Coordinates of C-alpha atoms (C1' of nucleotides) in Angstrom, one line a residue:
Chain A
M79 CA 103.7 -32.8 37.1
E80 CA 104.5 -32.2 33.6
K81 CA 101.5 -31.9 31.2
I82 CA 101.6 -34.5 28.4
R83 CA 102.6 -32.9 25.0
Q84 CA 99.3 -33.2 23.1
N85 CA 100.8 -31.5 20.0
T86 CA 100.5 -33.4 16.7
L87 CA 102.5 -32.6 13.8
H88 CA 99.6 -31.6 11.5
G89 CA 98.4 -29.4 14.3
E90 CA 101.7 -27.6 14.5
V91 CA 101.8 -27.1 10.6
A92 CA 98.1 -25.8 10.7
E93 CA 99.1 -23.2 13.4
R94 CA 102.0 -22.2 11.3
I95 CA 99.8 -21.6 8.2
R96 CA 97.3 -19.9 10.0
D97 CA 100.0 -17.5 11.0
L98 CA 101.3 -17.1 7.4
I99 CA 97.9 -16.3 6.3
A100 CA 97.3 -13.8 9.2
Q101 CA 100.3 -11.9 8.7
G102 CA 99.7 -11.7 4.9
T103 CA 102.7 -14.0 3.9
L104 CA 100.1 -16.0 2.0
A105 CA 97.9 -13.5 0.2
P106 CA 94.1 -14.3 0.0
G107 CA 93.4 -16.0 -3.3
S108 CA 97.0 -17.3 -3.8
R109 CA 97.6 -20.8 -4.1
V110 CA 99.1 -22.6 -1.0
P111 CA 102.5 -24.1 -2.4
E112 CA 102.6 -27.5 -0.8
K113 CA 106.2 -28.4 -1.8
Q114 CA 107.7 -24.9 -0.7
L115 CA 106.0 -25.1 2.7
C116 CA 107.0 -28.7 3.1
E117 CA 110.7 -27.6 2.8
Q118 CA 110.2 -24.5 4.9
F119 CA 108.8 -26.4 7.7
G120 CA 110.7 -29.7 7.2
V121 CA 107.8 -32.0 7.0
S122 CA 106.6 -34.3 4.2
R123 CA 103.5 -33.6 2.4
T124 CA 101.4 -36.0 4.4
P125 CA 101.0 -33.9 7.6
L126 CA 100.9 -30.7 5.7
R127 CA 97.9 -31.9 3.6
E128 CA 96.2 -33.0 6.7
A129 CA 96.6 -29.6 8.1
L130 CA 95.2 -28.2 4.8
K131 CA 92.0 -30.3 5.3
V132 CA 91.6 -28.9 8.7
L133 CA 92.2 -25.4 7.6
A134 CA 89.7 -25.8 4.8
Y135 CA 87.1 -26.8 7.4
E136 CA 88.0 -23.9 9.5
G137 CA 87.5 -21.6 6.6
F138 CA 91.2 -20.4 6.0
V139 CA 91.6 -22.1 2.7
E140 CA 89.4 -23.6 0.1
L141 CA 90.2 -26.7 -1.7
L142 CA 89.7 -26.9 -5.5
P143 CA 89.7 -30.7 -6.8
N144 CA 93.2 -31.4 -8.4
R145 CA 94.1 -27.8 -8.1
G146 CA 95.1 -27.8 -4.6
A147 CA 94.4 -25.2 -1.8
R148 CA 94.0 -21.5 -2.0
V149 CA 93.9 -18.9 0.7
A150 CA 90.2 -18.0 1.2
K151 CA 89.2 -14.4 0.5
L152 CA 87.6 -12.7 3.3
T153 CA 84.9 -10.8 1.4
R154 CA 82.9 -8.0 2.9
A155 CA 79.8 -10.4 3.1
T156 CA 81.7 -13.0 4.9
L157 CA 83.3 -10.5 7.1
K158 CA 79.9 -9.0 8.0
N159 CA 78.5 -12.4 8.4
T160 CA 81.2 -13.5 10.8
F161 CA 80.8 -10.4 13.0
E162 CA 77.2 -10.9 13.2
V163 CA 77.6 -14.4 14.5
M164 CA 80.6 -13.3 16.8
Q165 CA 78.4 -10.5 18.3
S166 CA 75.5 -12.8 19.0
L167 CA 77.9 -15.3 20.7
E168 CA 79.3 -12.6 22.8
A169 CA 75.9 -11.7 23.9
L170 CA 75.4 -15.1 25.0
A171 CA 78.6 -15.2 26.7
G172 CA 77.7 -12.2 28.4
E173 CA 74.6 -13.6 29.9
L174 CA 76.4 -16.7 31.0
A175 CA 79.4 -15.1 32.4
G176 CA 77.1 -12.7 34.5
E177 CA 76.2 -16.0 36.2
R178 CA 79.3 -18.0 36.3
I179 CA 82.1 -15.6 36.3
T180 CA 84.7 -16.3 39.0
E181 CA 86.3 -13.6 41.2
T182 CA 89.7 -14.3 39.6
E183 CA 88.3 -13.9 36.1
L184 CA 86.5 -10.7 37.1
A185 CA 89.6 -9.2 38.5
N186 CA 91.5 -10.1 35.5
I187 CA 88.9 -8.4 33.3
E188 CA 89.0 -5.2 35.6
A189 CA 92.7 -5.3 35.2
L190 CA 92.5 -5.4 31.5
H191 CA 89.9 -2.8 31.4
Y192 CA 92.2 -0.2 33.2
Q193 CA 95.0 -1.2 30.9
M194 CA 92.8 -0.6 27.9
L195 CA 91.8 2.9 29.4
S196 CA 95.3 3.9 29.7
H197 CA 96.2 3.0 26.3
Y198 CA 93.2 5.1 25.2
K199 CA 94.3 8.0 27.1
R200 CA 97.8 7.7 25.4
G201 CA 96.2 7.4 22.0
N202 CA 97.9 4.0 21.6
M203 CA 95.5 2.2 19.3
Q204 CA 97.5 -1.0 18.8
E205 CA 97.5 -1.8 22.4
Y206 CA 94.2 -0.4 22.9
L207 CA 92.6 -2.9 20.4
L208 CA 94.7 -5.7 21.9
A209 CA 93.4 -5.0 25.4
N210 CA 90.0 -4.7 24.0
Q211 CA 90.2 -7.9 22.3
Q212 CA 91.4 -9.6 25.4
I213 CA 88.6 -8.3 27.4
H214 CA 86.0 -9.8 24.7
E215 CA 87.9 -13.1 24.9
A216 CA 88.0 -13.2 28.8
I217 CA 84.1 -12.8 28.8
V218 CA 83.8 -15.6 26.5
V219 CA 85.9 -17.8 28.4
A220 CA 84.1 -16.7 31.5
S221 CA 80.9 -18.1 30.1
Q222 CA 82.4 -21.6 30.9
N223 CA 80.7 -23.0 27.9
D224 CA 83.4 -24.8 26.0
V225 CA 81.4 -25.2 22.7
L226 CA 80.8 -21.4 22.6
I227 CA 84.5 -20.9 23.5
D228 CA 85.5 -23.2 20.5
V229 CA 83.3 -21.5 18.0
Y230 CA 84.1 -18.1 19.1
K231 CA 87.9 -18.7 18.9
N232 CA 87.6 -20.2 15.5
L233 CA 85.6 -17.2 14.1
N234 CA 87.9 -14.8 15.9
H235 CA 90.9 -16.6 14.2
R236 CA 89.5 -16.1 10.9
V237 CA 89.2 -12.4 11.0
R238 CA 92.4 -12.0 12.8
R239 CA 94.1 -10.6 9.9
V240 CA 91.8 -7.6 9.6
R241 CA 91.2 -6.9 13.1
F242 CA 94.4 -4.7 14.2
T243 CA 94.6 -2.7 10.9
A244 CA 91.5 -0.6 11.3
E245 CA 91.6 3.2 11.7
L246 CA 88.8 4.2 14.3
S247 CA 87.3 7.5 14.6
N248 CA 87.5 9.5 17.9
D249 CA 83.6 9.0 18.1
Y250 CA 83.9 5.3 18.1
W251 CA 86.6 5.5 20.7
S252 CA 84.7 7.4 23.4
Q253 CA 81.6 5.4 22.5
A254 CA 83.3 2.1 23.0
I255 CA 84.9 3.2 26.1
S256 CA 81.7 4.1 27.7
E257 CA 80.2 0.9 26.7
H258 CA 83.1 -1.0 28.3
E259 CA 82.4 0.9 31.5
S260 CA 78.9 -0.5 31.5
M261 CA 80.2 -3.9 30.7
V262 CA 82.5 -4.1 33.8
E263 CA 79.7 -2.6 36.0
A264 CA 77.2 -5.3 34.8
L265 CA 80.0 -8.0 35.3
R266 CA 80.6 -6.7 38.8
A267 CA 76.9 -6.8 39.7
R268 CA 76.9 -10.3 38.2
D269 CA 74.0 -9.0 35.9
G270 CA 74.2 -11.5 32.9
A271 CA 70.9 -10.1 31.2
A272 CA 72.4 -6.4 31.3
L273 CA 75.8 -7.6 30.0
G274 CA 74.3 -9.8 27.2
G275 CA 72.1 -6.6 26.3
I276 CA 75.2 -4.3 26.0
L277 CA 77.0 -6.8 23.9
S278 CA 74.3 -7.5 21.4
R279 CA 73.5 -3.8 21.0
H280 CA 75.3 -3.9 17.7
L281 CA 76.9 -0.4 18.2
R282 CA 80.3 -1.4 18.8
N283 CA 80.7 -4.0 16.1
K284 CA 78.7 -2.2 13.7
V285 CA 81.0 0.8 13.8
E286 CA 84.0 -1.4 13.9
M287 CA 82.7 -3.3 11.1
S288 CA 82.2 -0.4 8.9
A289 CA 85.8 0.4 9.5
L290 CA 87.0 -3.1 8.9
E291 CA 85.0 -3.9 5.8
E292 CA 87.1 -1.5 3.9
M293 CA 90.1 -3.7 4.4
A294 CA 88.5 -6.9 3.2
E295 CA 88.3 -8.1 -0.4
Chain B
M299 CA 75.7 -23.8 -15.7
E300 CA 76.3 -26.9 -14.1
K301 CA 77.7 -26.9 -10.5
I302 CA 81.3 -28.1 -10.0
R303 CA 81.2 -31.4 -8.3
Q304 CA 82.9 -30.6 -5.0
N305 CA 83.3 -34.0 -3.6
T306 CA 86.5 -35.2 -2.5
L307 CA 87.3 -38.7 -1.2
H308 CA 88.2 -37.6 2.3
G309 CA 84.9 -35.7 2.2
E310 CA 83.0 -38.8 1.2
V311 CA 84.8 -40.8 3.9
A312 CA 84.1 -38.2 6.6
E313 CA 80.5 -38.2 5.7
R314 CA 80.4 -42.0 5.9
I315 CA 82.2 -42.1 9.3
R316 CA 79.9 -39.3 10.6
D317 CA 76.8 -41.7 9.5
L318 CA 78.4 -44.6 11.5
I319 CA 78.6 -42.5 14.7
A320 CA 75.3 -41.1 14.3
Q321 CA 73.6 -44.5 13.9
G322 CA 75.6 -45.8 16.7
T323 CA 77.6 -48.5 14.8
L324 CA 80.7 -46.7 16.2
A325 CA 79.9 -46.2 19.7
P326 CA 81.0 -43.2 21.9
G327 CA 84.4 -44.0 23.5
S328 CA 85.2 -46.8 21.2
R329 CA 88.3 -46.7 19.0
V330 CA 88.1 -46.0 15.3
P331 CA 89.5 -49.0 13.7
E332 CA 91.5 -47.4 10.6
K333 CA 92.4 -50.7 8.9
Q334 CA 88.9 -52.2 9.1
L335 CA 87.2 -49.0 7.8
C336 CA 89.7 -48.7 5.0
E337 CA 88.6 -52.2 3.6
Q338 CA 85.0 -51.4 4.2
F339 CA 85.1 -48.3 2.3
G340 CA 87.8 -49.5 -0.2
V341 CA 90.2 -46.7 0.2
S342 CA 93.7 -46.4 1.6
R343 CA 94.7 -45.0 5.0
T344 CA 95.7 -41.6 3.6
P345 CA 92.2 -40.2 2.9
L346 CA 90.8 -42.0 5.9
R347 CA 93.1 -40.3 8.1
E348 CA 92.6 -37.0 6.5
A349 CA 89.0 -37.4 7.2
L350 CA 89.7 -38.2 10.8
K351 CA 91.6 -34.9 11.2
V352 CA 88.5 -33.1 10.0
L353 CA 86.1 -35.2 12.2
A354 CA 88.3 -34.3 15.2
Y355 CA 88.1 -30.6 14.4
E356 CA 84.2 -31.0 14.0
G357 CA 84.2 -32.6 17.5
F358 CA 83.1 -36.1 16.4
V359 CA 86.1 -37.9 17.3
E360 CA 89.2 -37.1 19.5
L361 CA 92.7 -37.9 18.4
L362 CA 95.0 -39.4 21.1
P363 CA 98.8 -39.2 20.0
N364 CA 99.9 -42.5 19.0
R365 CA 96.8 -44.1 20.1
G366 CA 94.7 -43.1 17.1
A367 CA 91.1 -41.8 17.1
R368 CA 88.1 -42.4 19.4
V369 CA 84.5 -41.5 18.9
A370 CA 83.9 -38.5 21.3
K371 CA 81.5 -39.0 24.2
L372 CA 78.6 -36.5 24.1
T373 CA 78.6 -35.6 27.8
R374 CA 75.7 -33.9 29.3
A375 CA 77.7 -30.8 29.7
T376 CA 78.7 -30.8 26.1
L377 CA 75.1 -31.3 25.1
K378 CA 73.9 -28.6 27.2
N379 CA 76.5 -26.2 26.1
T380 CA 75.7 -27.2 22.4
F381 CA 72.2 -26.5 22.8
E382 CA 72.8 -23.1 24.5
V383 CA 74.8 -22.0 21.6
M384 CA 72.4 -23.5 19.0
Q385 CA 69.6 -21.5 20.6
S386 CA 71.6 -18.4 20.5
L387 CA 72.3 -18.8 16.9
E388 CA 68.7 -19.5 16.2
A389 CA 67.7 -16.4 17.9
L390 CA 69.9 -14.4 15.6
A391 CA 68.7 -16.3 12.7
G392 CA 65.2 -15.5 13.6
E393 CA 66.0 -11.8 13.7
L394 CA 67.8 -11.9 10.4
A395 CA 65.3 -14.1 8.8
G396 CA 62.6 -11.6 9.7
E397 CA 64.3 -9.0 7.5
R398 CA 65.6 -11.2 4.6
I399 CA 63.2 -14.1 4.2
T400 CA 61.8 -14.6 0.7
E401 CA 58.3 -15.4 -0.2
T402 CA 59.4 -18.9 -1.3
E403 CA 61.1 -19.8 1.8
L404 CA 58.2 -18.3 4.0
A405 CA 55.7 -20.6 1.9
N406 CA 58.0 -23.6 2.6
I407 CA 58.1 -23.1 6.3
E408 CA 54.3 -22.5 6.5
A409 CA 54.0 -25.9 4.6
L410 CA 56.3 -27.6 7.1
H411 CA 54.5 -26.0 9.8
Y412 CA 51.2 -27.8 8.7
Q413 CA 52.8 -31.0 8.2
M414 CA 54.2 -30.7 11.8
L415 CA 50.7 -29.9 13.1
S416 CA 49.2 -33.0 11.2
H417 CA 52.0 -35.1 12.7
Y418 CA 51.2 -33.8 16.1
K419 CA 47.5 -34.6 15.8
R420 CA 48.2 -38.1 14.8
G421 CA 50.8 -38.5 17.6
N422 CA 53.6 -39.3 15.1
M423 CA 56.4 -38.3 17.1
Q424 CA 59.3 -39.2 14.8
E425 CA 57.8 -37.2 11.9
Y426 CA 56.8 -34.5 14.3
L427 CA 60.5 -34.0 15.4
L428 CA 61.7 -34.3 11.8
A429 CA 59.3 -31.4 10.5
N430 CA 60.2 -29.5 13.6
Q431 CA 63.9 -29.7 13.0
Q432 CA 63.4 -28.8 9.2
I433 CA 61.5 -25.7 10.4
H434 CA 64.3 -24.6 12.7
E435 CA 67.0 -25.3 9.8
A436 CA 64.7 -23.4 7.2
I437 CA 64.9 -20.2 9.6
V438 CA 68.5 -20.6 9.9
V439 CA 69.0 -21.0 6.1
A440 CA 66.6 -17.8 5.6
S441 CA 69.0 -15.9 7.8
Q442 CA 71.2 -15.6 4.6
N443 CA 74.2 -15.6 6.7
D444 CA 76.4 -18.2 5.5
V445 CA 78.7 -18.4 8.4
L446 CA 75.7 -18.7 10.7
I447 CA 74.4 -21.6 8.6
D448 CA 77.7 -23.3 8.6
V449 CA 78.3 -23.1 12.3
Y450 CA 74.6 -24.1 13.0
K451 CA 74.9 -27.1 10.7
N452 CA 78.0 -28.4 12.3
L453 CA 76.5 -28.2 15.8
N454 CA 73.2 -29.8 14.6
H455 CA 75.4 -32.5 13.1
R456 CA 77.1 -33.4 16.3
V457 CA 73.8 -33.8 18.2
R458 CA 72.1 -35.5 15.5
R459 CA 72.6 -38.9 17.2
V460 CA 70.4 -38.0 20.1
R461 CA 67.8 -35.8 18.5
F462 CA 65.2 -38.3 17.3
T463 CA 65.4 -40.6 20.3
A464 CA 63.7 -38.2 22.9
E465 CA 60.4 -39.0 24.5
L466 CA 58.6 -35.9 25.0
S467 CA 55.8 -35.1 27.5
N468 CA 52.5 -33.8 26.2
D469 CA 52.9 -30.6 28.2
Y470 CA 55.9 -30.0 26.0
W471 CA 54.2 -31.0 22.8
S472 CA 51.4 -28.4 23.2
Q473 CA 53.7 -25.8 24.5
A474 CA 56.1 -26.1 21.4
I475 CA 53.1 -26.2 19.0
S476 CA 51.9 -22.9 20.4
E477 CA 55.4 -21.4 20.2
H478 CA 55.7 -22.4 16.6
E479 CA 52.3 -20.9 15.7
S480 CA 54.0 -17.5 17.1
M481 CA 57.0 -18.2 15.1
V482 CA 55.1 -18.5 11.9
E483 CA 53.0 -15.4 12.6
A484 CA 56.1 -13.5 13.4
L485 CA 57.7 -14.7 10.1
R486 CA 54.5 -13.6 8.2
A487 CA 54.8 -10.2 9.6
R488 CA 58.5 -10.0 8.9
D489 CA 59.0 -9.1 12.5
G490 CA 62.5 -10.4 13.2
A491 CA 62.8 -9.0 16.9
A492 CA 59.8 -11.0 17.8
L493 CA 60.9 -14.1 16.2
G494 CA 64.3 -13.7 17.8
G495 CA 62.6 -13.2 21.1
I496 CA 60.6 -16.4 20.9
L497 CA 63.5 -18.4 19.5
S498 CA 65.6 -17.3 22.5
R499 CA 63.1 -17.8 25.2
H500 CA 64.8 -20.9 26.3
L501 CA 61.6 -23.0 26.8
R502 CA 61.5 -25.1 23.9
N503 CA 65.1 -26.2 24.1
K504 CA 65.3 -26.2 27.8
V505 CA 62.5 -28.8 27.9
E506 CA 63.9 -30.6 25.0
M507 CA 67.4 -30.6 26.5
S508 CA 66.1 -32.2 29.7
A509 CA 64.6 -35.1 27.8
L510 CA 67.7 -35.3 25.8
E511 CA 70.2 -35.0 28.5
E512 CA 69.2 -38.6 29.7
M513 CA 70.4 -39.9 26.4
A514 CA 74.0 -38.5 26.7
E515 CA 77.0 -40.0 28.1
Chain C
dA1 C1' 99.4 -65.5 43.5
dT2 C1' 100.6 -61.2 42.1
dA3 C1' 103.5 -57.9 40.3
dT4 C1' 107.3 -56.6 37.3
dG5 C1' 110.1 -56.7 33.1
dG6 C1' 111.2 -58.0 28.4
dC7 C1' 109.9 -59.7 24.0
dC8 C1' 106.6 -59.9 20.2
dT9 C1' 102.8 -58.2 17.7
dT10 C1' 100.1 -54.6 16.0
dA11 C1' 98.6 -50.0 15.0
dT12 C1' 99.7 -45.4 14.3
dG13 C1' 102.4 -41.4 12.3
dA14 C1' 105.1 -39.8 8.7
dA15 C1' 107.8 -40.3 4.4
dT16 C1' 108.0 -42.0 -0.1
dT17 C1' 106.3 -43.7 -4.4
dC18 C1' 103.0 -44.0 -8.0
dA19 C1' 99.1 -42.6 -11.0
dT20 C1' 96.7 -38.9 -13.0
dA21 C1' 95.0 -34.4 -13.8
dA22 C1' 96.4 -29.5 -14.7
dT23 C1' 99.4 -26.4 -16.6
dT24 C1' 103.0 -24.5 -19.4
dA25 C1' 105.9 -24.4 -23.6
dG26 C1' 106.4 -25.1 -28.1
dG27 C1' 105.3 -25.8 -32.7
dA28 C1' 102.1 -26.2 -36.5
dT29 C1' 98.5 -24.0 -39.0
dT30 C1' 95.9 -20.4 -40.6
Chain D
dA18 C1' 101.2 -12.6 -35.8
dA19 C1' 97.7 -15.2 -33.3
dT20 C1' 95.4 -19.3 -32.3
dC21 C1' 94.9 -24.0 -31.6
dC22 C1' 96.8 -28.4 -30.7
dT23 C1' 100.0 -31.6 -28.7
dA24 C1' 104.0 -32.9 -25.8
dA25 C1' 106.4 -32.2 -21.5
dT26 C1' 106.6 -30.8 -17.0
dT27 C1' 104.6 -30.1 -12.7
dA28 C1' 101.6 -30.6 -8.9
dT29 C1' 98.1 -32.9 -6.9
dG30 C1' 95.5 -37.1 -5.0
dA31 C1' 96.1 -41.5 -3.2
dA32 C1' 98.7 -46.0 -2.1
dT33 C1' 102.3 -47.9 -0.2
dT34 C1' 106.3 -48.4 2.5
dC35 C1' 109.0 -47.5 6.7
dA36 C1' 110.0 -46.3 11.7
dT37 C1' 108.3 -45.9 16.1
dA38 C1' 105.2 -46.4 20.0
dA39 C1' 101.6 -48.8 22.2
dG40 C1' 99.6 -53.1 23.9
dG41 C1' 99.7 -57.9 25.0
dC42 C1' 101.9 -62.3 26.4
dC43 C1' 104.6 -64.9 28.8
dA44 C1' 108.3 -65.7 32.1
dT45 C1' 110.5 -64.7 36.3
dA46 C1' 111.0 -62.9 40.9
dT47 C1' 109.1 -61.6 45.2

DNA sequence: ATATGGCCTTATGAATTCATAATTAGGATT
DNA sequence: AATCCTAATTATGAATTCATAAGGCCATAT
């Protein structure tokens, strides 16, 4: 059984533009050149402009009447607000995951956890952050709440461009590692309340945030 | 300084379609007739289709490739998930509002609270629910977290069509009233933690949800 | 009688065209 | 030389046109 191709043209275009923004090719505050992107993607303006409408709603660009789209600036305030919300969503995800997580998902998270530990020991920050990120996403998915998953993914998308550029202190590293240990333990015990508590305890993101805030705007 | 008029045509159209969905003119599961709506609104298909892309992203409609848009069904599962997330966001809003709320906002909420009480005493459910809703929205706004406000408003939008049709038990009413009393007290005391706790205590929404779930699907 | 297949109609997806607002360049004036 | 005003250019917003896929209808075969 082959899955039906769900992809739409404007969806593809939106994805490509998100990438351009995330990798910094389209700088914050700069205008989005419709014509040029059309040529680059080989599509007409119609699907591209449809994509821009969606991106505007997602918060990646802002539409100025008769002046087209600009890449949204990620201000410190916005970044802080986004993390506040994501943190709260993670806490909820933790609670729910504790009740609903499957064996497979748990095993997957444990595997990611050990990968993360090994990256930590080798001092490989990029890989560490990736595994870290994947663990958080996996917990959100394990909540089995589709609305939560959607909202979280969108917010995560928005801050993607600053996530992997942070320099973290050693203090933060060891702190985060120990919190992750507790998280996996809580998951094993199917203790949603504990997991939610850990995830909402502000520590992790607050420290991460202070590092990330320097990146923004 | 006059605020710049941000209205765009596709934005207007989106708003109109949201209304049509909320008031049931466009029934869940039915297709969205592009041509007919174009004539009705007096616009061409371009802005209407742009609006549909946004509405799809917001969760109001779903796009089937080469088969246009249909009004999304609000299933019980989706409704439950949406309330779970909203409840979590309200809890966060409560925490933040406790720290950040202004005198004016507090006074406004107190006024709404007394309005709500009077509607309660008169047994006017419609007005009661409206005031109730406005209090929750005001708390979210008082959080001063724009990301939170945006996400909350969108979710609230989605469930709008079932919000004011519920029949609530007397038990629920008195329970909810007493919880609201505590909320206002916590706000007066600027006790964000307490407020967050009250808002996340599941009771209100869980009961409300069970009434609402009968509406969905 | 029902199911299958081809034709015709209709609606969607995307490109193109058209109108208008914004930006730029150039010239006139101070 | 600097500034203001006007014309030309460009880009955006929206309508229209075009290509194609889906849905309906009828004829034919089983």
